[in-house]
CSV table of C-alpha atoms and ligand atoms in Angstrom, one decimal:
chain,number,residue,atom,x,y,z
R,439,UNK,CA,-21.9,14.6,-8.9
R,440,UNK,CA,-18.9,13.3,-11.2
R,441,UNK,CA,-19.7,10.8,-13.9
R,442,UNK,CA,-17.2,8.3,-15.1
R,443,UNK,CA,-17.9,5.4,-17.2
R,444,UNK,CA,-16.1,2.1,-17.5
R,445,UNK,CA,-15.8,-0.3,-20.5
R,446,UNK,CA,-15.1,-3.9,-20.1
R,447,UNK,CA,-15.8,-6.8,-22.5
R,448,UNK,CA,-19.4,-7.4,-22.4
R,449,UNK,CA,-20.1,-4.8,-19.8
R,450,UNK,CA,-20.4,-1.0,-19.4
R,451,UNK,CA,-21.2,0.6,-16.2
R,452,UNK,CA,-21.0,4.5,-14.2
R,453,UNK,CA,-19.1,4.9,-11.5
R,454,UNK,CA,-20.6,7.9,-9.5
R,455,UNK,CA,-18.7,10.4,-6.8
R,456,UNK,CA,-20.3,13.3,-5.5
R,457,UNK,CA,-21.9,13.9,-1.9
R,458,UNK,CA,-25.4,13.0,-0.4
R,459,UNK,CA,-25.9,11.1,-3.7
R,460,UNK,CA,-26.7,7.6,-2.6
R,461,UNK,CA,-30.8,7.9,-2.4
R,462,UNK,CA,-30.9,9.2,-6.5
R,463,UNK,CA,-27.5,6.8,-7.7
R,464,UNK,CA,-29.7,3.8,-5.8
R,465,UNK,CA,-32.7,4.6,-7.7
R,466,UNK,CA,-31.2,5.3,-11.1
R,467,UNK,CA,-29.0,1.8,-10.6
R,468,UNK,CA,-32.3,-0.2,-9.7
R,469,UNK,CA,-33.8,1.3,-12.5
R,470,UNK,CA,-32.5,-1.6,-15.0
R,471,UNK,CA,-33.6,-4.5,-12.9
R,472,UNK,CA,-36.8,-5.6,-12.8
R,473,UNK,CA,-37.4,-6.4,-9.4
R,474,UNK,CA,-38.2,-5.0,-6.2
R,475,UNK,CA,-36.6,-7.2,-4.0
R,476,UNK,CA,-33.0,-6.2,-3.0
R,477,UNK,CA,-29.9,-8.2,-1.0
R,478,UNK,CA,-27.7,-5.9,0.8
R,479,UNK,CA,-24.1,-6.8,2.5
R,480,UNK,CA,-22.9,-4.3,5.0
R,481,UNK,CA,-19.7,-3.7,6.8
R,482,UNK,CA,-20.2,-3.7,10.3
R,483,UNK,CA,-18.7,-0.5,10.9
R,484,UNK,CA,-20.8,1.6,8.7
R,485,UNK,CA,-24.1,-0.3,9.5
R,486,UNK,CA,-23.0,1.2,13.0
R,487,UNK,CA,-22.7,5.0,11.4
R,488,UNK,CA,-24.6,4.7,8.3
R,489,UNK,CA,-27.8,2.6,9.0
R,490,UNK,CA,-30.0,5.2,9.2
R,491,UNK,CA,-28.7,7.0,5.8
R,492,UNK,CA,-28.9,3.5,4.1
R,493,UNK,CA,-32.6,3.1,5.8
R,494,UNK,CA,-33.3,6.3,4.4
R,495,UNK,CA,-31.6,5.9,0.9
R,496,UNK,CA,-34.0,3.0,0.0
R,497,UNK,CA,-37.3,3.9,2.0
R,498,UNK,CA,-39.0,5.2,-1.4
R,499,UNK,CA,-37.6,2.1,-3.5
R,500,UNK,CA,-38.7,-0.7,-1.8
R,501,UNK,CA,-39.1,-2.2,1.7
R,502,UNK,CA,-38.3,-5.8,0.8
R,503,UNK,CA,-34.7,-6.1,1.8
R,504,UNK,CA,-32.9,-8.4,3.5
R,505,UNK,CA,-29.4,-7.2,5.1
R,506,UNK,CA,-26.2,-9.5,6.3
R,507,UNK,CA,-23.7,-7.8,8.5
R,508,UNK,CA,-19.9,-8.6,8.0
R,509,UNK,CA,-17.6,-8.5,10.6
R,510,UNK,CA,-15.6,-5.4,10.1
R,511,UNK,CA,-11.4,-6.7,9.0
R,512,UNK,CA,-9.0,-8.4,6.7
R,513,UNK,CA,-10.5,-11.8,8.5
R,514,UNK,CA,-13.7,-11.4,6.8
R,515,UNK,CA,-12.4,-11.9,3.4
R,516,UNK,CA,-12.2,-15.8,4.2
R,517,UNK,CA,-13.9,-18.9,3.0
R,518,UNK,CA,-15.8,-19.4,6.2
R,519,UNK,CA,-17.4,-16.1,5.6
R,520,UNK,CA,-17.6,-16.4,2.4
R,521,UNK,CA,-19.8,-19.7,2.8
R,522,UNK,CA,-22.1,-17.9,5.4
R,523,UNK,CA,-22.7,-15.0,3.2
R,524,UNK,CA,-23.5,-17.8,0.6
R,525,UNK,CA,-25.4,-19.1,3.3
R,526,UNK,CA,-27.8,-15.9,3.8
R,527,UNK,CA,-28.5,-15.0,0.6
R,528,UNK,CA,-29.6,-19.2,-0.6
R,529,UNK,CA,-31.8,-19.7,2.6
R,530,UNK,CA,-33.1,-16.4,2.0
R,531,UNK,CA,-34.4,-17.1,-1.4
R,532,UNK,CA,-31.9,-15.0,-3.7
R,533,UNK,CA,-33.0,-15.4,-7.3
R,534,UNK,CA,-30.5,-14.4,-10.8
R,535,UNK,CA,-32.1,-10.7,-11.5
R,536,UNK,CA,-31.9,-9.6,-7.3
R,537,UNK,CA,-29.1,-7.2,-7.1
R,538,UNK,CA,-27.0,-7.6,-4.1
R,539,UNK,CA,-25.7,-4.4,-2.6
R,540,UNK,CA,-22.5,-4.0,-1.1
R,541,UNK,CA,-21.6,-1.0,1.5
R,542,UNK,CA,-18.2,-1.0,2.5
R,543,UNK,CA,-14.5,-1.4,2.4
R,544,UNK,CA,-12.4,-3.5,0.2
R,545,UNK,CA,-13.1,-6.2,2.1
R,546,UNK,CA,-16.1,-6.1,2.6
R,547,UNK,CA,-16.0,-5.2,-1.5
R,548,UNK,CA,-13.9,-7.8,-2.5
R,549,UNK,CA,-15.7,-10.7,-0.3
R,550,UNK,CA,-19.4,-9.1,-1.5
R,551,UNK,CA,-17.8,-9.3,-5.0
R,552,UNK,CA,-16.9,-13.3,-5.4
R,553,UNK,CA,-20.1,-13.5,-3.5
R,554,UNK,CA,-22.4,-12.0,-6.4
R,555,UNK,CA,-20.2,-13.8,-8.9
R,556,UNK,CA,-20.6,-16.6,-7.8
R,557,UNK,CA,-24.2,-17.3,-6.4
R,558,UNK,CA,-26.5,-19.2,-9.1
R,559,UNK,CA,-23.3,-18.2,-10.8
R,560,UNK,CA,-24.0,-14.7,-10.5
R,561,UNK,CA,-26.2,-12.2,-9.4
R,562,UNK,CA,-26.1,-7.8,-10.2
R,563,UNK,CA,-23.7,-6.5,-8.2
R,564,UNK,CA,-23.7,-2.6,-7.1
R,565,UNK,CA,-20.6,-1.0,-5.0
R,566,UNK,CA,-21.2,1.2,-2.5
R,567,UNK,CA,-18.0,2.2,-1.7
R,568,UNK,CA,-17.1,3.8,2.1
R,569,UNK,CA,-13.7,4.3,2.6
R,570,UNK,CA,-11.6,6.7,0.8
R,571,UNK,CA,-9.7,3.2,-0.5
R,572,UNK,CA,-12.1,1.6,-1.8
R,573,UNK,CA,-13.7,4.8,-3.6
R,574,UNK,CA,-10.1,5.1,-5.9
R,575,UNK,CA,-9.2,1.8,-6.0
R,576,UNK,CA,-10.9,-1.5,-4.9
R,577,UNK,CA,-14.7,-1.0,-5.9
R,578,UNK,CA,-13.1,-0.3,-9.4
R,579,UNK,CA,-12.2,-3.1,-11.7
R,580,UNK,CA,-14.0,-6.4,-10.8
R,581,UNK,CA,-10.9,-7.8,-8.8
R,582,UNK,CA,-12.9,-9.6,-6.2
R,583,UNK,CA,-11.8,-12.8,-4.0
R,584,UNK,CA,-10.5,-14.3,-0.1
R,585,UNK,CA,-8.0,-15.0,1.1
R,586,UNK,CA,-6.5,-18.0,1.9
R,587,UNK,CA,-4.0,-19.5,5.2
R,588,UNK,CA,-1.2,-19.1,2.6
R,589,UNK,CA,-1.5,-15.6,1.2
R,590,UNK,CA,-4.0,-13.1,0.7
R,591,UNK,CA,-6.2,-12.8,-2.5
R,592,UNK,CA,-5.5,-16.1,-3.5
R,593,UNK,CA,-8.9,-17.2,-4.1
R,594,UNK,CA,-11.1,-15.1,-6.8
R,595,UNK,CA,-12.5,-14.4,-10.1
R,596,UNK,CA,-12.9,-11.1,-12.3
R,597,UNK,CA,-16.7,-10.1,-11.8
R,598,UNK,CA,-17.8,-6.2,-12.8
R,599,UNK,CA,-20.4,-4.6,-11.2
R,600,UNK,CA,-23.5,-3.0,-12.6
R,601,UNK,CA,-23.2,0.4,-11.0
R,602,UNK,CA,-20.7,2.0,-8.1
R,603,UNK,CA,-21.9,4.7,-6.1
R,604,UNK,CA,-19.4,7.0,-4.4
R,605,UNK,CA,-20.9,9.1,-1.7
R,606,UNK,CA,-18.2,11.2,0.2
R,607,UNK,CA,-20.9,11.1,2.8
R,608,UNK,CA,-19.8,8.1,4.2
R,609,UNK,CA,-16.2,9.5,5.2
R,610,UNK,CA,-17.5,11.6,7.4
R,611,UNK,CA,-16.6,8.6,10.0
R,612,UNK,CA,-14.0,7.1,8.6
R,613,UNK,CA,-11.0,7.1,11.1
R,614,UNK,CA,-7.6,8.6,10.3
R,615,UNK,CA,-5.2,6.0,9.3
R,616,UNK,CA,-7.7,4.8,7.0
R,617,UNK,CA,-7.8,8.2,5.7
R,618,UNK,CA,-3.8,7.8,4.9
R,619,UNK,CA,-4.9,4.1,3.0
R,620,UNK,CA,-6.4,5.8,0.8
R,621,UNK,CA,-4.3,8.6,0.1
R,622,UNK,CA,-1.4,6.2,-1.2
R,623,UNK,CA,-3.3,4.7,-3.4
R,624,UNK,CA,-4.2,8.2,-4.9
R,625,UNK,CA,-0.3,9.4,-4.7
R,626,UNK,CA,0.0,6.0,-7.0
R,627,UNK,CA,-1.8,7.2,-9.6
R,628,UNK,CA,-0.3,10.5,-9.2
R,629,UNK,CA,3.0,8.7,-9.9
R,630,UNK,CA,2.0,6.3,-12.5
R,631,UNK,CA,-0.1,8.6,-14.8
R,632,UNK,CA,-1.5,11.9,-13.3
R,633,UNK,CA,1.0,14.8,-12.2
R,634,UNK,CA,-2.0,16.7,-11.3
R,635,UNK,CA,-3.0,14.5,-8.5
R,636,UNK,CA,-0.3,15.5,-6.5
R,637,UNK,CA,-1.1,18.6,-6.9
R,638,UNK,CA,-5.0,18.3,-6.0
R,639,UNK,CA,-3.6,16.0,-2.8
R,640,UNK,CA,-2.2,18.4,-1.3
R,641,UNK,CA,-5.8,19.5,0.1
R,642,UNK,CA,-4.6,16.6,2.6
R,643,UNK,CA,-1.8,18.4,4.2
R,644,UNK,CA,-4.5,20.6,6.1
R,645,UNK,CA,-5.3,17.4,7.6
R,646,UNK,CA,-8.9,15.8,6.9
R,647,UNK,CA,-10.5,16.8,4.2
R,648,UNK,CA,-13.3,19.5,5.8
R,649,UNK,CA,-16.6,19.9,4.3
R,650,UNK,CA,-14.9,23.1,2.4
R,651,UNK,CA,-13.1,20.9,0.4
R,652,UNK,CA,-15.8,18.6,-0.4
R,653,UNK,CA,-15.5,19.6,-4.3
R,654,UNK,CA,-12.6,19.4,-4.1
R,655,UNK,CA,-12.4,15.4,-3.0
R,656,UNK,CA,-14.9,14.8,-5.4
R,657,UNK,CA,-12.8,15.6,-8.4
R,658,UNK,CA,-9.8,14.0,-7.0
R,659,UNK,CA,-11.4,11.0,-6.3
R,660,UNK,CA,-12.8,10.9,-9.5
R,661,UNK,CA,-9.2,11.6,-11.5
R,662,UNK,CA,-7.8,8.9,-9.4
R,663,UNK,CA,-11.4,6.7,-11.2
R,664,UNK,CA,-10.7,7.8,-14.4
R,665,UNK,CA,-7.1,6.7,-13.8
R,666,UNK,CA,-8.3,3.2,-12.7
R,667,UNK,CA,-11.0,3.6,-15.4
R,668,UNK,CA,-9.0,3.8,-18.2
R,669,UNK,CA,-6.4,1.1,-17.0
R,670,UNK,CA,-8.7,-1.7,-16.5
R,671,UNK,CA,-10.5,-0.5,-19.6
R,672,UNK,CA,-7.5,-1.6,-21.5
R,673,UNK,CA,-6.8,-4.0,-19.8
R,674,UNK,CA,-9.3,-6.2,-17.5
R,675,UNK,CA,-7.6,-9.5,-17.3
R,676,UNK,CA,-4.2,-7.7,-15.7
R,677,UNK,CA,-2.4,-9.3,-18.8
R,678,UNK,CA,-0.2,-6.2,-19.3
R,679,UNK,CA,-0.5,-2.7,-18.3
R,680,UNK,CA,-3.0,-3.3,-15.6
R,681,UNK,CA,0.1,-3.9,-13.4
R,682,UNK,CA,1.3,-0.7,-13.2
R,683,UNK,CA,-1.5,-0.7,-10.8
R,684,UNK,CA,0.9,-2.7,-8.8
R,685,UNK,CA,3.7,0.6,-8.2
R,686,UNK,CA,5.8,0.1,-5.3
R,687,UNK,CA,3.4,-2.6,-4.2
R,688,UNK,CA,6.1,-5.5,-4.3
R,689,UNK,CA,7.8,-3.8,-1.5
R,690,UNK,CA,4.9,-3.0,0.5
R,691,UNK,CA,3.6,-6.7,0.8
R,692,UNK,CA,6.9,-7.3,1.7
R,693,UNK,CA,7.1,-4.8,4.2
R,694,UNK,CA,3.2,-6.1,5.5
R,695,UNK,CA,4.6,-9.7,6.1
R,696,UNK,CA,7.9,-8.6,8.1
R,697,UNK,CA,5.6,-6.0,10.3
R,698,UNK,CA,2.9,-9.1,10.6
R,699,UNK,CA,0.2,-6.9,9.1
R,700,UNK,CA,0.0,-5.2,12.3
R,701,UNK,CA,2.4,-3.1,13.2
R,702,UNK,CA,2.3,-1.7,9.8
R,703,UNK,CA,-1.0,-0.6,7.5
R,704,UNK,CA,-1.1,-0.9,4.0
R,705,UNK,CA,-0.9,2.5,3.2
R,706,UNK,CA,1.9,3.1,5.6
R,707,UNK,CA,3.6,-0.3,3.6
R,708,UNK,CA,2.6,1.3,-0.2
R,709,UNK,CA,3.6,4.8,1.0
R,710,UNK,CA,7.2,3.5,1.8
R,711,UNK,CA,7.5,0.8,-1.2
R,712,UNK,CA,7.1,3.6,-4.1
R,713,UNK,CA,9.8,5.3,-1.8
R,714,UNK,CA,11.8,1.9,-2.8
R,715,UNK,CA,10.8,2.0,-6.4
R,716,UNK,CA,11.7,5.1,-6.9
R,717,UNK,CA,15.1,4.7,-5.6
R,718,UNK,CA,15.0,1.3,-8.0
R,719,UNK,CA,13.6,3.1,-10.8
R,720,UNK,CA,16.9,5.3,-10.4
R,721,UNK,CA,19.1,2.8,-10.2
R,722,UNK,CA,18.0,1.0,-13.3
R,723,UNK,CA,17.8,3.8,-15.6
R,724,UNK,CA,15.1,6.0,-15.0
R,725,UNK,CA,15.3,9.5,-15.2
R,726,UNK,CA,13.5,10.9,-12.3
R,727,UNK,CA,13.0,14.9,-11.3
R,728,UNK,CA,12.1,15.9,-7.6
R,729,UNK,CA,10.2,13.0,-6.2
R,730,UNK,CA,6.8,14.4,-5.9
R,731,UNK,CA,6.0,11.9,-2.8
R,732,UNK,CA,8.3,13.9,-0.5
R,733,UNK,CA,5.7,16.3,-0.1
R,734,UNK,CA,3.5,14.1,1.8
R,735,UNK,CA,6.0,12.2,4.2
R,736,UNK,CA,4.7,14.3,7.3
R,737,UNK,CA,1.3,12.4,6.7
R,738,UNK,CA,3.2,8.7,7.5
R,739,UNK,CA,4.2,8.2,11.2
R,740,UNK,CA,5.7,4.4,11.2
R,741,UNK,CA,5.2,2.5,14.7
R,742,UNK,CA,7.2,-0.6,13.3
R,743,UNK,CA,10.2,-1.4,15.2
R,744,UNK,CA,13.5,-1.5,13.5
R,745,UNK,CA,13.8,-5.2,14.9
R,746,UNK,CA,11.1,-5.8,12.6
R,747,UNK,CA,12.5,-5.3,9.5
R,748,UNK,CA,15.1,-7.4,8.5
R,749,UNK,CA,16.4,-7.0,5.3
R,750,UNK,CA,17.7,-10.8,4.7
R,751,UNK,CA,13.2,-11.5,5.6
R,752,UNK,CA,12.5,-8.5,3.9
R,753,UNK,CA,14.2,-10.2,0.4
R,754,UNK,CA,13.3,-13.6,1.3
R,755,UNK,CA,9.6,-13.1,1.5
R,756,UNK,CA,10.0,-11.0,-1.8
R,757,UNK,CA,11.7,-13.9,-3.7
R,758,UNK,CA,9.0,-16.1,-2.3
R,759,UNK,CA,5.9,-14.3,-3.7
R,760,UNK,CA,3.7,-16.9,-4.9
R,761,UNK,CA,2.7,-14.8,-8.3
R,762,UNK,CA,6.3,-14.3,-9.0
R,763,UNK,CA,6.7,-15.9,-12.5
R,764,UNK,CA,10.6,-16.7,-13.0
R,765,UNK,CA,13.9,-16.6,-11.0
R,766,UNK,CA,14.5,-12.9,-11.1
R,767,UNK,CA,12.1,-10.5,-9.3
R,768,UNK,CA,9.9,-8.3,-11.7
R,769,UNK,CA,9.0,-4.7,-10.8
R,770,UNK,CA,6.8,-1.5,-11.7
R,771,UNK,CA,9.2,1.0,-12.0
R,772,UNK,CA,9.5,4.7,-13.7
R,773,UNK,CA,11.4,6.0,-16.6
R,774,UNK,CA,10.3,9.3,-15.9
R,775,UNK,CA,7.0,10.2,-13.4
R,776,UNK,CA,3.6,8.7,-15.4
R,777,UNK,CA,5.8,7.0,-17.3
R,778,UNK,CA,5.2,3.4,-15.9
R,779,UNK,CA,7.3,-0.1,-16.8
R,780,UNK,CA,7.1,-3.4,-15.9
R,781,UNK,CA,11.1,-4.5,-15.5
R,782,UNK,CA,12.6,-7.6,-14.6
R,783,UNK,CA,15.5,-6.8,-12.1
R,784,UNK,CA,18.1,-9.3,-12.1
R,785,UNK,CA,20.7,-7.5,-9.6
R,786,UNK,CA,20.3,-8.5,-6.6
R,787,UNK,CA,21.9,-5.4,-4.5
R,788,UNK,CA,20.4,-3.1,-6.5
R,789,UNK,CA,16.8,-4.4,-5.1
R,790,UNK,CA,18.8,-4.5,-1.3
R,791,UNK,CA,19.7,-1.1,-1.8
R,792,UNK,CA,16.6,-0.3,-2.4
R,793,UNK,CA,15.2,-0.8,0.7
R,794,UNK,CA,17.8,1.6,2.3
R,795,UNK,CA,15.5,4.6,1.6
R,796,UNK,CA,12.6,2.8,3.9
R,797,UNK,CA,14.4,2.2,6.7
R,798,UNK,CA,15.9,5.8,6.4
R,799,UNK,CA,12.1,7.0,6.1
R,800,UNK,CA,10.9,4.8,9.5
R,801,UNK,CA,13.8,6.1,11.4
R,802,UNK,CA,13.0,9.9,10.0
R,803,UNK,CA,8.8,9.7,11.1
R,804,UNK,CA,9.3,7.0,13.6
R,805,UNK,CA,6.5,7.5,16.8
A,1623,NAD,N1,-10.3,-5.5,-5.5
A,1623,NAD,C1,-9.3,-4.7,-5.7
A,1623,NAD,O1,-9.0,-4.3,-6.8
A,1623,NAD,C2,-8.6,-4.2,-4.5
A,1623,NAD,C3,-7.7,-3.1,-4.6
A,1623,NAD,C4,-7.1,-2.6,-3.4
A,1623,NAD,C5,-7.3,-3.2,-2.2
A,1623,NAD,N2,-8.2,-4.3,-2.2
A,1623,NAD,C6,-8.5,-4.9,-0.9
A,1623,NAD,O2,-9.2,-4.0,-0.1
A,1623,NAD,C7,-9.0,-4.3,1.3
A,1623,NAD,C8,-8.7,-3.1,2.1
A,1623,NAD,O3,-9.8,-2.2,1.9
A,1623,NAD,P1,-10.1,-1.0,3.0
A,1623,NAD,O4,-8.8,-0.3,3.2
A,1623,NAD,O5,-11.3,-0.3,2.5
A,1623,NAD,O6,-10.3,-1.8,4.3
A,1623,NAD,P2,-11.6,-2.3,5.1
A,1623,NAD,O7,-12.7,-2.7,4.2
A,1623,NAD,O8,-11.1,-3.3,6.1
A,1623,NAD,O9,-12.1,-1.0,5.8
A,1623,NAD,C9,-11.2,-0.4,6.8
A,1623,NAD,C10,-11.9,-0.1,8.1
A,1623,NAD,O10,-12.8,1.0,7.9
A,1623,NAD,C11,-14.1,0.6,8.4
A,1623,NAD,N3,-15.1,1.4,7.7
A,1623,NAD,C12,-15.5,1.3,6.4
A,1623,NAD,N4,-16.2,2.3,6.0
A,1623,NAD,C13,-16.3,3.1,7.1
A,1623,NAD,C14,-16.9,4.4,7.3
A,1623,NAD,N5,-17.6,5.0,6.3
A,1623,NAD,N6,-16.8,4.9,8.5
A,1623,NAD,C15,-16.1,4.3,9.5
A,1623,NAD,N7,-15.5,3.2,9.3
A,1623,NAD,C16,-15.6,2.6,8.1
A,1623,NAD,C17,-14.2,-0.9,8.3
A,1623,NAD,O11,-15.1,-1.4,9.2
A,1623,NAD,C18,-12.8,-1.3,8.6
A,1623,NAD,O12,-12.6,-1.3,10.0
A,1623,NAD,C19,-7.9,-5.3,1.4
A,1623,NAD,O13,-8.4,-6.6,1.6
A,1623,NAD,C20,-7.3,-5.3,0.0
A,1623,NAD,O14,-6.7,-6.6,-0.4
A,1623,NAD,C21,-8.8,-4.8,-3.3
């Protein structure tokens, strides 16, 4: 088990990898609330694989729990489940010290998140964390929120948790493309501050992780935490640096939109967009070596048909970002690898050029 701690204003809490670790982490998070009544949200999915382990993880601590299913997808992060999670936990008696546990993805995460801040206007919060996603990125920070008909994350607040607990046992069902969501978010922070995780990554190019490189996973997810760690550390409120967290994120959401969420997945739309970035980061300045990405292209197969992808909707629904701040577009880019910058681009082609390496990269992987 891997240790990392994370320092916000007015809080301090672990975040915990290892495997088989949830029973002891539960016990050890409880420990500081004086209660033994406990709320738990769980993603359908992993109540469907992982009831038995959670069952199991909490036998010895207490048998006064109350559980609420969420529906597994991106459509559970909405105000109408947002009000009926609301609506469990107030008919069911939650009072200010009863932690709420949350087993899931990032949505499930995120949703379970504005949940705890915002009941009797908040309540503990502990992650559980079960995708490979939300163990490096999403159940780190205190970004929590819905969505709303007009964009995604629009709705939220900035609540920490008291504890996360990372248990690489819960991968053991996750299915492959979620496998590839979460490996471009590590290849992110590979780019934007850690050379080594590329190196460490590479233990995916054998395919799933296999129990022989569960050690192995461990530590990488935990660079990839101490990555996150240290950025939100510095900067909670994402006034400044915390958007580096953002790399080649600008073109992915625009990618998302054209494909209609569906035809592309996130990690397939971040994987491309710090292709673009790159290319950017080139174009306005940067001095970038051999692009460390190219190693894992074989990983991305892109189902997204070249109809699809218009570049005139492609810049369109980039200029029409609703957190864009002035006229020009503003990106993370690279002066070097790990050497993040937040730059406003004011040419026009050079962003349209840009996008010439993802439509080379769909054609080159296309199923
Ligand atoms: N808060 C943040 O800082 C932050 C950062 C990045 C992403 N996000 C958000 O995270 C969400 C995406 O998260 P995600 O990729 O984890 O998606 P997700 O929560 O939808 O989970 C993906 C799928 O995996 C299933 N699943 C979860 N755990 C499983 C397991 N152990 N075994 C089998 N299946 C399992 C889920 O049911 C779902 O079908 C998006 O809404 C995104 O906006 C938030």
């Amino acid at each position: 088990m891997i240790s990392t701690s994370v320092k916000t204003t007015g809080n301090h809490y672990h975040i915990r990898t290892g495997k088989n670790i949830l029973e002891n982490e539960l016990r050890d998070a409880l420990s500081d609330h004086a209660t033994d009544q406990l709320f738990l949200l769980v993603d359908q999915n992993v109540a469907k694989y992982h009831q038995d382990y959670i069952n199991h993880s909490l036998r010895g601590i207490t048998s006064n729990i109350k559980q609420f299913i969420i529906p597994e997808g991106e459509s559970s992060k909405s105000i109408s489940q947002y009000s009926n999670t609301l609506d469990f936990l107030l008919t069911n008696g939650i009072r200010r010290n009863i932690p709420l546990i949350v087993f899931g993805g990032g949505v499930t995460g995120d949703l379970g998140g504005f949940v705890a801040a915002t009941a009797l206007r908040g309540i503990p919060l502990i992650h559980v964390p079960t995708t490979l996603l939300a163990m490096v990125d999403s159940a780190i920070g205190g970004k929590t929120g819905v969505n709303h008909a007009t964009g995604k994350n629009l709705i939220g607040s900035f609540y920490q948790p008291s504890a996360v607990i990372s248990d690489i046992h819960f991968l053991n069902t996750l299915p492959d493309n979620e496998w590839v969501n979460g490996l471009s978010e590590i290849l992110k922070y590979g780019a934007i501050h850690n050379d080594q995780i590329f190196e460490d990554s590479k233990i995916f190019l054998k395919g799933k992780p296999s129990d022989q490189d569960s050690d192995k996973l461990i530590s990488l997810i935990d660079k990839c935490v101490k990555v996150k760690a240290e950025i939100v550390g510095k900067d909670e409120l994402e006034s400044g640096i915390r958007a580096y967290l953002n790399f080649g994120h600008t073109f992915a959401h625009a990618l998302e939109k054209a494909a209609d969420f569906h035809q592309i997945s996130h990690g397939e739309a971040v994987f491309l967009g710090m292709l673009a970035a790159e290319k950017l980061s080139l174009s306005t300045g940067g001095t970038l070596k051999t692009n460390p990405l190219h190693a894992f292209r074989d990983l991305y197969k892109y189902r997204v048909p070249q109809e699809a992808l218009s570049l005139d909707d492609l810049m369109g629904s980039m200029y029409a970002d609703k957190k864009r701040t002035g006229a020009n577009l503003t990106f993370v880019l690279l002066n070097k690898w790990q050497e993040p910058i937040v730059k406003t681009v004011e040419e026009r082609e050079l962003i349209t050029s840009s996008w010439s390496v993802v439509f080379d990269e769909i054609e080159r992987n296309r199923i």
